[in-house]
Amino acid sequence: MSLNELSSLASPLSAQQVETLKQFSAQLTPVQLAWVSGYLAASANAAPAAVSVAENNSKLTILYGSQTGNSRGVATELANQAKAAGVAVNLVSMGDYNSRNLKQESLLAVVVSTQGEGEAPDDAIEFHKFLASKRAPKLDGVRYAVLSLGDSSYEFFCQTGKEFDERLAKLGAEPLLPRVDCDLDYQQASEVWQSEVIAAAKPLLAQSSHASAASPSVAFAGSEQQYSKQQPYTAEVIVSQKLTSRDSAKDTRHVEIDLGESGISYRPGDALGVYFNNDTALVESLLSAWQLDGDIVVTVGKESVSLQQALLEKKELTQLYPGLVKFWAEQSKAKALLAIIEDKTQTREFVRSHQVADLQQLYPLSNIDPQTLVDALRPLTPRLYSIASSQAEVDSEVHLTVGLVADERNGEIRYGGASRFLAHAEEGANVKVYVESNKHFRLPENPQTPVIMIGPGTGVAPFRAFMQQRANQGDAGKNWLFFGNPHFEQDFLYQTEWQQYLKSGVLSKISLAFSRDQQEKIYVQHRIQQQGAELWQWLQQGAHLYLCGDAERMAKDVQQALTDVVAEFGEMDHAAASEWLEQLRAAGRFQKDVY
């Protein structure tokens, strides 16, 4: 059977696994193919038989769907806690799970996040579709628990978890516990949920010899590293250099961080988690406005710290959430704010365009109880930045492309917390960091595969890493970059590097869209449409397509432009073109890193 025939049949391999197998086998000689065939046959004969129903009845299967690593982290914690309690576990990403095993499960724990407008994370998309399809089996006798992670600032808060819960119940599964929906400050709620899952699961599991010896079945990329979100590494900033010119309306920085002897490793496509402190001047201004003494001791979690330290290091001041707006409205009794919280759309818009300082300026509070205030504020969470370097090029460094968030509101400049911290960091400044692996944004395994990269603005960051990697490996595959920004002279990020890559031949083609350099605004989606015929040819030649940047507008416009190109040059209607792109995504050939 050929691989083309294999991909068209119902096989135990996912579409992405079939694509990987195709790429790998294409590199092998007939002798090598024969050897691999024999090896796989021997492995299959030596492998244990399929998991029996009895085995499934004696273990807790933990499925996770994770985009930024939070759900994976919670699922791993649950697996470790269950193992310590003598519970056998099978820990697996939804992207790696064989859906056919679902009807054989006895106990199921689901941990899943929600992205954007209620969308499933990348590694949960296929499993989510399976559950919603007619192929999903009846699940009578299955007990399940769902922990959903989300951000209440978004309209479809925890939507994916809600849909998993609803669908599992409709298929006949019985809830082990009520679903738990977690906001960004999920740690405490998730710990309680983990304990309750284990307590509820233990009496239901069949006693078996391997219940005490079981361990998580999945090894994570990077799990051997010492540092993580829970234990970040204290690194040193060695460069924070402005990329945009003095006349640019944007302040975009190239930041280099020294990882020293940490042993931290990363791959192109990964992200760097960055912890930061709030601006001292901002904290002092708020304390003054609230008429509070910064030396007052408050409790944050299990720690007792000064109010000033809590606001500097522990609490979120530059991003709001609906719960805080409601709290503020009730405390201030401001009619305008009370009216806003009655309308979910207005509340979401307010959250996105204001900070704590804006709340205080517009609806002043004073002499508020310090502990009450601290309890209402969200925990300070790290920000994720697409890594803009390859370790093949920079060794123990990691590079970022950081756009300084700075908006004028009510006559004052409001800065983004992490971007201000990194942009203003002096040489030698300490910053706590960790690597967040992103297996859904990877260069093709086959070095000859063509690559199309769409990354306007700071979305160009991971593609700098891609080019460094491919140049160092000597990959023969063609590379095409679409980049856009307002002005050529002020905003062409890494211009010299792209020109050098073009000259050397590593970069085959670059398509530029500087929106404000002519009377008519031109964006990357316009360049995509203008060069649709060639882009379609590249895709027909097996090119992998990547998109990075703003999810709110740019990604939607680019998606529409790509659909138009596929429809026109693939001679399809728009519905078929959308489905074609979806199949490309399912095969791992269309990958997105949008935020």
Coordinates of N, CA and C in Angstrom, one line a residue, residues 152-372:
S152 N -11.7 35.2 31.6 CA -13.1 35.8 31.6 C -13.2 37.2 30.9
S153 N -12.0 37.7 30.5 CA -12.1 38.9 29.7 C -12.7 38.7 28.3
Y154 N -12.7 37.4 27.9 CA -13.2 37.0 26.6 C -14.7 36.6 26.6
E155 N -15.4 36.8 25.5 CA -16.8 36.5 25.5 C -17.1 35.0 25.8
F156 N -16.3 34.1 25.1 CA -16.6 32.7 25.2 C -15.7 32.1 26.3
F157 N -15.9 32.5 27.5 CA -15.1 32.0 28.6 C -15.2 30.5 28.8
C158 N -14.1 29.8 28.8 CA -14.1 28.3 29.0 C -15.0 27.6 28.1
Q159 N -15.2 28.1 26.9 CA -16.2 27.5 26.0 C -15.9 26.0 25.6
T160 N -14.6 25.8 25.3 CA -14.2 24.4 24.9 C -14.5 23.4 26.0
G161 N -14.2 23.7 27.3 CA -14.5 22.8 28.4 C -15.9 22.6 28.5
K162 N -16.7 23.7 28.3 CA -18.2 23.5 28.4 C -18.7 22.6 27.4
E163 N -18.1 22.7 26.2 CA -18.6 21.8 25.1 C -18.2 20.4 25.3
F164 N -17.0 20.1 25.8 CA -16.6 18.8 26.2 C -17.5 18.2 27.2
D165 N -17.8 19.0 28.2 CA -18.7 18.5 29.3 C -20.1 18.1 28.7
E166 N -20.6 19.0 27.9 CA -21.9 18.8 27.3 C -22.0 17.6 26.4
R167 N -20.9 17.4 25.6 CA -20.9 16.3 24.6 C -20.7 15.0 25.3
L168 N -19.8 14.9 26.3 CA -19.6 13.7 27.0 C -20.9 13.2 27.7
A169 N -21.6 14.2 28.3 CA -22.9 13.8 28.9 C -23.9 13.3 27.9
K170 N -24.0 14.0 26.8 CA -24.9 13.5 25.7 C -24.6 12.1 25.2
L171 N -23.3 11.8 25.2 CA -22.9 10.4 24.8 C -23.2 9.4 25.8
G172 N -23.7 9.8 27.0 CA -24.0 8.8 28.0 C -23.0 8.7 29.2
A173 N -21.9 9.4 29.1 CA -21.0 9.4 30.2 C -21.6 10.1 31.4
E174 N -21.2 9.8 32.6 CA -21.7 10.3 33.9 C -20.6 11.2 34.5
P175 N -21.0 12.4 34.9 CA -20.0 13.2 35.6 C -19.5 12.6 36.9
L176 N -18.2 12.6 37.1 CA -17.7 12.2 38.4 C -17.7 13.3 39.4
L177 N -17.6 14.6 38.8 CA -17.7 15.8 39.6 C -18.3 16.9 38.7
P178 N -18.9 17.9 39.3 CA -19.3 19.0 38.4 C -18.1 19.7 37.7
R179 N -18.3 20.2 36.5 CA -17.2 20.9 35.8 C -16.8 22.1 36.6
V180 N -15.5 22.3 36.5 CA -14.9 23.5 37.1 C -14.3 24.4 36.1
D181 N -14.8 25.7 36.0 CA -14.3 26.7 35.1 C -13.3 27.6 35.8
C182 N -12.1 27.7 35.3 CA -11.0 28.5 35.9 C -10.7 29.7 35.1
D183 N -10.4 30.8 35.8 CA -9.9 32.0 35.1 C -8.4 32.0 35.1
L184 N -7.8 33.1 34.8 CA -6.3 33.1 34.7 C -5.6 32.7 36.1
D185 N -6.3 33.1 37.2 CA -5.7 32.7 38.5 C -6.3 31.3 38.9
Y186 N -5.8 30.3 38.1 CA -6.5 29.0 38.2 C -5.8 28.1 39.3
Q187 N -4.7 28.4 39.8 CA -3.9 27.4 40.6 C -4.6 26.8 41.8
Q188 N -5.2 27.7 42.6 CA -5.9 27.2 43.8 C -7.1 26.3 43.4
A189 N -7.9 26.8 42.5 CA -9.1 26.0 42.1 C -8.7 24.6 41.4
S190 N -7.6 24.7 40.7 CA -7.1 23.4 40.0 C -6.6 22.4 41.1
E191 N -6.0 22.9 42.1 CA -5.4 22.0 43.2 C -6.6 21.4 43.9
V192 N -7.6 22.1 44.2 CA -8.8 21.5 44.8 C -9.4 20.5 43.9
W193 N -9.6 20.8 42.7 CA -10.2 19.9 41.7 C -9.4 18.6 41.6
Q194 N -8.0 18.7 41.6 CA -7.2 17.5 41.5 C -7.4 16.6 42.7
S195 N -7.5 17.2 43.9 CA -7.7 16.4 45.1 C -9.1 15.7 45.0
E196 N -10.1 16.4 44.6 CA -11.4 15.8 44.5 C -11.5 14.7 43.4
V197 N -10.8 14.9 42.3 CA -10.8 13.8 41.3 C -10.2 12.5 41.9
I198 N -9.1 12.7 42.5 CA -8.4 11.5 43.1 C -9.3 10.8 44.1
A199 N -9.9 11.6 45.0 CA -10.7 11.1 46.1 C -11.9 10.4 45.5
A200 N -12.5 10.9 44.4 CA -13.7 10.3 43.8 C -13.3 9.1 43.0
A201 N -12.1 9.1 42.4 CA -11.7 8.0 41.5 C -11.3 6.7 42.2
K202 N -10.6 6.9 43.4 CA -10.0 5.8 44.0 C -11.0 4.6 44.4
P203 N -12.1 4.9 44.9 CA -13.0 3.8 45.3 C -13.6 3.1 44.0
L204 N -13.6 3.8 42.9 CA -14.2 3.3 41.7 C -13.3 2.4 40.9
L205 N -12.0 2.5 41.1 CA -11.0 1.8 40.3 C -10.9 0.4 40.8
A206 N -10.9 -0.6 39.8 CA -10.7 -2.0 40.1 C -9.3 -2.2 40.7
Q207 N -9.2 -2.9 41.7 CA -7.9 -3.2 42.3 C -7.1 -4.1 41.4
S208 N -5.9 -3.7 41.0 CA -5.1 -4.5 40.1 C -3.6 -4.4 40.5
S209 N -2.8 -5.3 40.0 CA -1.4 -5.3 40.4 C -0.6 -4.1 39.9
H210 N -1.1 -3.4 38.8 CA -0.3 -2.3 38.3 C -0.9 -1.0 38.7
A211 N -1.8 -1.0 39.7 CA -2.4 0.3 40.1 C -1.3 1.1 40.9
S212 N -0.4 0.4 41.6 CA 0.5 1.1 42.4 C 1.8 1.4 41.7
A213 N 2.0 0.8 40.5 CA 3.2 1.0 39.8 C 3.1 1.9 38.5
A214 N 1.9 2.3 38.3 CA 1.6 3.1 37.0 C 2.3 4.4 37.1
S215 N 2.5 5.0 35.9 CA 3.1 6.3 35.9 C 2.6 7.0 34.6
P216 N 2.7 8.3 34.5 CA 2.3 9.0 33.3 C 2.9 8.3 32.0
S217 N 2.1 8.2 31.0 CA 2.6 7.5 29.8 C 3.2 8.4 28.8
V218 N 3.2 9.7 29.0 CA 3.7 10.6 28.0 C 4.9 11.4 28.5
A219 N 6.0 11.4 27.8 CA 7.1 12.2 28.1 C 7.0 13.5 27.4
F220 N 7.2 14.6 28.0 CA 7.0 15.9 27.4 C 8.4 16.4 26.9
A221 N 8.3 17.1 25.7 CA 9.5 17.8 25.2 C 9.9 18.9 26.2
G222 N 11.1 18.8 26.6 CA 11.6 19.8 27.6 C 11.3 19.5 29.0
S223 N 10.7 18.3 29.3 CA 10.3 18.0 30.7 C 11.5 17.7 31.5
E224 N 12.6 17.4 30.8 CA 13.8 17.1 31.6 C 14.6 18.3 32.1
Q225 N 14.1 19.5 31.6 CA 14.8 20.7 32.0 C 14.4 21.1 33.5
Q226 N 15.3 21.7 34.1 CA 15.2 22.1 35.5 C 14.2 23.2 35.7
Y227 N 14.1 24.1 34.8 CA 13.3 25.3 35.0 C 11.9 25.2 34.2
S228 N 10.9 25.9 34.9 CA 9.6 25.8 34.3 C 8.8 27.0 34.8
K229 N 7.5 27.1 34.4 CA 6.7 28.2 34.8 C 6.7 28.3 36.3
Q230 N 6.6 27.2 37.0 CA 6.6 27.2 38.5 C 7.9 27.4 39.1
Q231 N 9.0 27.1 38.3 CA 10.4 27.4 38.8 C 11.2 28.1 37.7
P232 N 11.0 29.4 37.5 CA 11.6 30.1 36.4 C 13.1 30.3 36.7
Y233 N 13.9 30.5 35.6 CA 15.3 30.8 35.8 C 15.5 32.3 35.8
T234 N 16.4 32.7 36.7 CA 16.7 34.1 36.8 C 17.9 34.4 35.8
A235 N 17.5 35.0 34.6 CA 18.5 35.3 33.5 C 18.9 36.7 33.6
E236 N 19.8 37.1 32.6 CA 20.3 38.4 32.6 C 20.0 39.1 31.2
V237 N 19.5 40.2 31.2 CA 19.3 41.0 30.0 C 20.6 41.5 29.5
I238 N 21.0 41.2 28.3 CA 22.3 41.7 27.8 C 22.1 42.8 26.7
V239 N 20.9 42.8 26.1 CA 20.7 43.9 25.0 C 19.2 44.2 25.1
S240 N 18.8 45.5 25.0 CA 17.5 45.9 24.7 C 17.6 47.1 23.8
Q241 N 17.5 46.8 22.5 CA 17.9 47.7 21.4 C 16.7 48.1 20.6
K242 N 16.4 49.3 20.3 CA 15.3 49.7 19.5 C 15.5 49.4 18.1
L243 N 14.5 48.7 17.5 CA 14.6 48.3 16.1 C 14.0 49.4 15.1
T244 N 12.9 50.0 15.6 CA 12.3 51.1 14.8 C 13.0 52.4 14.9
S245 N 12.9 53.3 14.0 CA 13.6 54.5 14.0 C 13.0 55.5 14.9
R246 N 13.7 56.6 15.1 CA 13.3 57.7 16.0 C 11.9 58.3 15.6
D247 N 11.7 58.3 14.3 CA 10.5 58.9 13.7 C 9.3 58.0 13.7
S248 N 9.5 56.7 14.0 CA 8.4 55.7 14.0 C 7.4 55.9 15.1
A249 N 6.1 55.7 14.7 CA 5.1 55.7 15.7 C 5.1 54.5 16.7
K250 N 5.9 53.5 16.3 CA 6.0 52.3 17.1 C 7.4 52.2 17.8
D251 N 7.4 51.6 18.9 CA 8.7 51.4 19.6 C 8.8 49.9 19.8
T252 N 9.6 49.3 18.8 CA 9.8 47.8 18.8 C 11.2 47.5 19.2
R253 N 11.4 46.7 20.1 CA 12.8 46.4 20.7 C 13.2 45.0 20.3
H254 N 14.5 44.9 20.1 CA 15.2 43.6 20.0 C 15.9 43.3 21.4
V255 N 15.4 42.3 22.1 CA 15.9 42.0 23.4 C 16.7 40.7 23.4
E256 N 17.9 40.7 24.0 CA 18.7 39.5 24.1 C 18.9 39.2 25.6
I257 N 18.7 37.9 25.9 CA 18.8 37.4 27.3 C 19.7 36.3 27.4
D258 N 20.6 36.4 28.4 CA 21.6 35.3 28.6 C 21.1 34.2 29.5
L259 N 21.1 33.0 29.0 CA 20.6 31.9 29.8 C 21.7 31.2 30.6
G260 N 22.9 31.8 30.5 CA 24.0 31.3 31.3 C 24.3 29.8 31.2
E261 N 24.5 29.3 32.4 CA 24.8 27.8 32.5 C 23.5 27.1 32.9
S262 N 22.3 27.6 32.6 CA 21.1 27.0 33.0 C 20.8 25.7 32.4
G263 N 21.4 25.5 31.2 CA 21.1 24.3 30.4 C 19.7 24.3 29.7
I264 N 19.0 25.4 29.8 CA 17.7 25.6 29.1 C 17.9 25.5 27.6
S265 N 17.1 24.7 27.0 CA 17.1 24.5 25.5 C 15.7 24.9 25.0
Y266 N 15.7 25.2 23.7 CA 14.5 25.6 23.0 C 14.6 25.3 21.5
R267 N 13.5 25.3 20.9 CA 13.5 25.0 19.4 C 12.8 26.2 18.7
P268 N 13.1 26.5 17.5 CA 12.4 27.5 16.8 C 10.9 27.2 16.8
G269 N 10.1 28.2 17.1 CA 8.7 28.1 17.3 C 8.2 28.1 18.7
D270 N 9.1 27.9 19.6 CA 8.8 27.9 21.1 C 8.6 29.4 21.5
A271 N 8.1 29.5 22.7 CA 7.9 30.8 23.3 C 8.7 30.9 24.6
L272 N 9.0 32.2 25.0 CA 9.6 32.4 26.3 C 8.7 33.1 27.2
G273 N 8.4 32.4 28.4 CA 7.6 33.0 29.4 C 8.5 34.0 30.2
V274 N 8.0 35.3 30.4 CA 8.7 36.3 31.0 C 7.9 36.8 32.2
Y275 N 8.5 36.7 33.4 CA 7.9 37.4 34.6 C 8.4 38.8 34.7
F276 N 7.7 39.7 35.3 CA 8.1 41.1 35.3 C 7.5 41.7 36.6
N277 N 8.1 42.8 37.0 CA 7.5 43.6 38.1 C 6.8 44.8 37.5
N278 N 5.8 45.3 38.2 CA 5.1 46.5 37.7 C 6.0 47.7 37.9
D279 N 5.7 48.8 37.3 CA 6.4 50.0 37.3 C 6.3 50.6 38.7
T280 N 7.5 51.0 39.3 CA 7.5 51.6 40.6 C 6.7 52.9 40.7
A281 N 6.8 53.7 39.7 CA 6.1 55.0 39.6 C 4.6 54.8 39.6
L282 N 4.2 53.7 38.9 CA 2.8 53.4 38.8 C 2.2 53.0 40.2
V283 N 3.0 52.2 40.8 CA 2.6 51.7 42.2 C 2.5 52.9 43.2
E284 N 3.5 53.7 43.1 CA 3.5 54.9 44.0 C 2.3 55.8 43.8
S285 N 2.0 56.0 42.5 CA 0.9 56.8 42.1 C -0.4 56.2 42.6
L286 N -0.6 54.9 42.5 CA -1.9 54.3 43.0 C -2.0 54.3 44.5
L287 N -0.9 54.1 45.2 CA -0.9 54.1 46.7 C -1.3 55.5 47.1
S288 N -0.8 56.5 46.5 CA -1.1 57.9 46.8 C -2.6 58.2 46.6
A289 N -3.1 57.7 45.4 CA -4.5 58.0 45.1 C -5.4 57.3 46.0
W290 N -5.0 56.1 46.5 CA -5.9 55.3 47.4 C -5.7 55.8 48.8
Q291 N -4.7 56.6 49.1 CA -4.3 57.1 50.4 C -4.0 55.9 51.3
L292 N -3.2 55.0 50.8 CA -2.8 53.8 51.5 C -1.3 53.8 51.8
D293 N -0.9 53.2 52.9 CA 0.5 53.1 53.3 C 1.1 51.8 52.7
G294 N 2.1 52.0 51.9 CA 2.7 50.8 51.2 C 3.3 49.8 52.2
D295 N 3.6 50.2 53.4 CA 4.2 49.3 54.4 C 3.2 48.4 55.1
I296 N 1.9 48.6 54.9 CA 0.9 47.7 55.5 C 1.1 46.3 55.0
V297 N 1.0 45.4 55.9 CA 1.1 43.9 55.6 C -0.2 43.3 55.1
V298 N -0.1 42.7 54.0 CA -1.3 42.0 53.4 C -0.9 40.5 53.1
T299 N -1.9 39.7 52.9 CA -1.7 38.3 52.6 C -2.0 38.0 51.1
V300 N -1.0 37.4 50.5 CA -1.1 37.0 49.1 C -0.9 35.5 49.0
G301 N -1.9 34.7 48.8 CA -1.8 33.3 48.9 C -1.4 32.9 50.3
K302 N -0.2 32.3 50.4 CA 0.2 31.8 51.7 C 1.3 32.8 52.3
E303 N 1.6 33.9 51.6 CA 2.6 34.8 52.0 C 2.1 36.0 52.6
S304 N 2.9 36.6 53.6 CA 2.6 37.9 54.1 C 3.6 38.9 53.6
V305 N 3.2 39.9 52.9 CA 4.1 40.8 52.3 C 3.5 42.3 52.5
S306 N 4.4 43.2 52.2 CA 3.9 44.6 52.3 C 3.0 44.9 51.1
L307 N 2.1 45.8 51.3 CA 1.2 46.2 50.2 C 1.9 46.7 49.0
Q308 N 3.0 47.4 49.2 CA 3.8 47.9 48.1 C 4.4 46.7 47.3
Q309 N 5.0 45.7 48.0 CA 5.6 44.6 47.4 C 4.5 43.8 46.6
A310 N 3.3 43.7 47.2 CA 2.2 42.9 46.5 C 1.9 43.6 45.2
L311 N 1.8 44.9 45.2 CA 1.5 45.6 44.0 C 2.6 45.6 43.0
L312 N 3.8 45.6 43.4 CA 5.0 45.6 42.5 C 5.2 44.2 41.9
E313 N 5.1 43.1 42.7 CA 5.6 41.8 42.3 C 4.5 40.8 42.2
K314 N 3.3 41.0 42.8 CA 2.3 39.9 42.9 C 1.0 40.1 42.1
K315 N 0.6 41.4 41.9 CA -0.7 41.6 41.4 C -0.7 42.4 40.1
E316 N -1.7 42.0 39.3 CA -1.8 42.6 37.9 C -2.4 44.0 38.0
L317 N -1.7 44.9 37.4 CA -2.2 46.3 37.3 C -2.4 46.8 35.9
T318 N -1.9 46.2 34.9 CA -2.0 46.7 33.5 C -3.1 45.9 32.7
Q319 N -3.7 44.9 33.3 CA -4.8 44.2 32.6 C -5.9 44.0 33.5
L320 N -7.1 44.4 33.1 CA -8.3 44.2 33.9 C -9.0 42.9 33.6
Y321 N -10.0 42.5 34.4 CA -10.9 41.4 34.1 C -12.3 41.8 34.6
P322 N -13.3 41.2 34.1 CA -14.7 41.6 34.4 C -15.0 41.6 35.9
G323 N -14.4 40.7 36.6 CA -14.7 40.6 38.1 C -14.2 41.8 38.8
L324 N -13.1 42.4 38.4 CA -12.5 43.6 39.0 C -13.4 44.8 38.7
V325 N -13.8 44.9 37.4 CA -14.7 46.0 37.0 C -16.0 46.0 37.9
K326 N -16.5 44.8 38.1 CA -17.8 44.7 38.9 C -17.5 45.1 40.3
F327 N -16.3 44.6 40.9 CA -15.9 45.0 42.2 C -15.8 46.5 42.4
W328 N -15.2 47.1 41.4 CA -14.9 48.6 41.4 C -16.3 49.3 41.3
A329 N -17.2 48.8 40.5 CA -18.5 49.5 40.4 C -19.2 49.4 41.7
E330 N -19.2 48.3 42.4 CA -19.9 48.1 43.7 C -19.2 49.0 44.7
Q331 N -17.9 49.1 44.7 CA -17.2 49.9 45.7 C -17.4 51.4 45.5
S332 N -17.3 51.8 44.2 CA -17.4 53.2 43.9 C -18.8 53.7 43.8
K333 N -19.7 52.8 43.5 CA -21.1 53.1 43.3 C -21.3 54.1 42.2
A334 N -20.4 54.2 41.3 CA -20.4 55.1 40.1 C -21.5 54.6 39.1
K335 N -22.5 55.4 38.8 CA -23.6 55.0 38.0 C -23.1 54.6 36.6
A336 N -22.1 55.3 36.0 CA -21.7 55.0 34.7 C -21.0 53.6 34.7
L337 N -20.3 53.3 35.7 CA -19.6 51.9 35.8 C -20.6 50.9 36.1
L338 N -21.6 51.2 36.9 CA -22.7 50.2 37.2 C -23.5 49.9 36.0
A339 N -23.6 50.8 35.1 CA -24.3 50.6 33.8 C -23.5 49.7 32.9
I340 N -22.2 49.9 32.9 CA -21.3 49.2 32.1 C -21.3 47.7 32.4
I341 N -21.3 47.4 33.7 CA -21.2 45.9 34.1 C -22.5 45.2 33.9
E342 N -23.6 46.0 33.6 CA -24.9 45.3 33.2 C -24.9 44.8 31.8
D343 N -23.9 45.3 31.0 CA -23.8 44.9 29.6 C -22.5 44.2 29.4
K344 N -22.6 42.9 29.0 CA -21.4 42.1 28.8 C -20.5 42.6 27.7
T345 N -21.1 43.1 26.6 CA -20.3 43.6 25.5 C -19.5 44.9 26.0
Q346 N -20.2 45.8 26.6 CA -19.5 47.0 27.1 C -18.5 46.7 28.1
T347 N -18.7 45.7 29.0 CA -17.7 45.3 30.0 C -16.5 44.8 29.3
R348 N -16.6 43.9 28.3 CA -15.4 43.4 27.6 C -14.7 44.5 26.9
E349 N -15.4 45.4 26.3 CA -14.7 46.6 25.6 C -13.9 47.4 26.7
F350 N -14.6 47.6 27.8 CA -13.9 48.4 28.9 C -12.7 47.7 29.4
V351 N -12.8 46.4 29.6 CA -11.6 45.6 30.1 C -10.4 45.7 29.1
R352 N -10.7 45.7 27.8 CA -9.6 45.7 26.8 C -8.9 47.0 26.7
S353 N -9.6 48.1 27.1 CA -9.1 49.4 26.8 C -8.7 50.2 28.0
H354 N -8.7 49.6 29.2 CA -8.4 50.3 30.4 C -7.5 49.5 31.3
Q355 N -6.9 50.2 32.3 CA -6.0 49.5 33.3 C -6.5 50.0 34.7
V356 N -5.9 49.4 35.7 CA -6.3 49.8 37.1 C -6.2 51.3 37.3
A357 N -5.2 51.9 36.8 CA -5.0 53.4 36.9 C -6.1 54.1 36.3
D358 N -6.7 53.6 35.2 CA -7.8 54.3 34.5 C -9.1 54.2 35.4
L359 N -9.3 53.0 36.0 CA -10.4 52.8 36.9 C -10.3 53.9 38.0
Q360 N -9.1 54.0 38.6 CA -9.0 54.9 39.7 C -9.2 56.4 39.3
Q361 N -8.7 56.7 38.1 CA -8.8 58.1 37.6 C -10.3 58.4 37.2
L362 N -11.0 57.5 36.6 CA -12.4 57.7 36.2 C -13.4 57.5 37.3
Y363 N -13.1 56.6 38.2 CA -14.1 56.3 39.3 C -13.3 56.1 40.6
P364 N -12.9 57.2 41.2 CA -11.9 57.2 42.3 C -12.4 56.4 43.5
L365 N -11.5 55.7 44.1 CA -11.7 55.1 45.4 C -10.6 55.6 46.4
S366 N -10.9 55.7 47.6 CA -9.9 56.1 48.6 C -10.2 55.4 49.9
N367 N -9.1 55.2 50.7 CA -9.2 54.5 52.0 C -9.9 53.1 51.9
I368 N -9.7 52.5 50.8 CA -10.2 51.1 50.7 C -9.4 50.2 51.5
D369 N -10.1 49.1 52.0 CA -9.3 48.2 52.9 C -8.2 47.5 52.0
P370 N -7.0 47.5 52.5 CA -5.9 47.0 51.6 C -6.1 45.5 51.3
Q371 N -6.5 44.7 52.2 CA -6.6 43.3 51.9 C -7.7 43.0 51.0
T372 N -8.8 43.8 51.1 CA -9.9 43.7 50.2 C -9.5 44.0 48.7

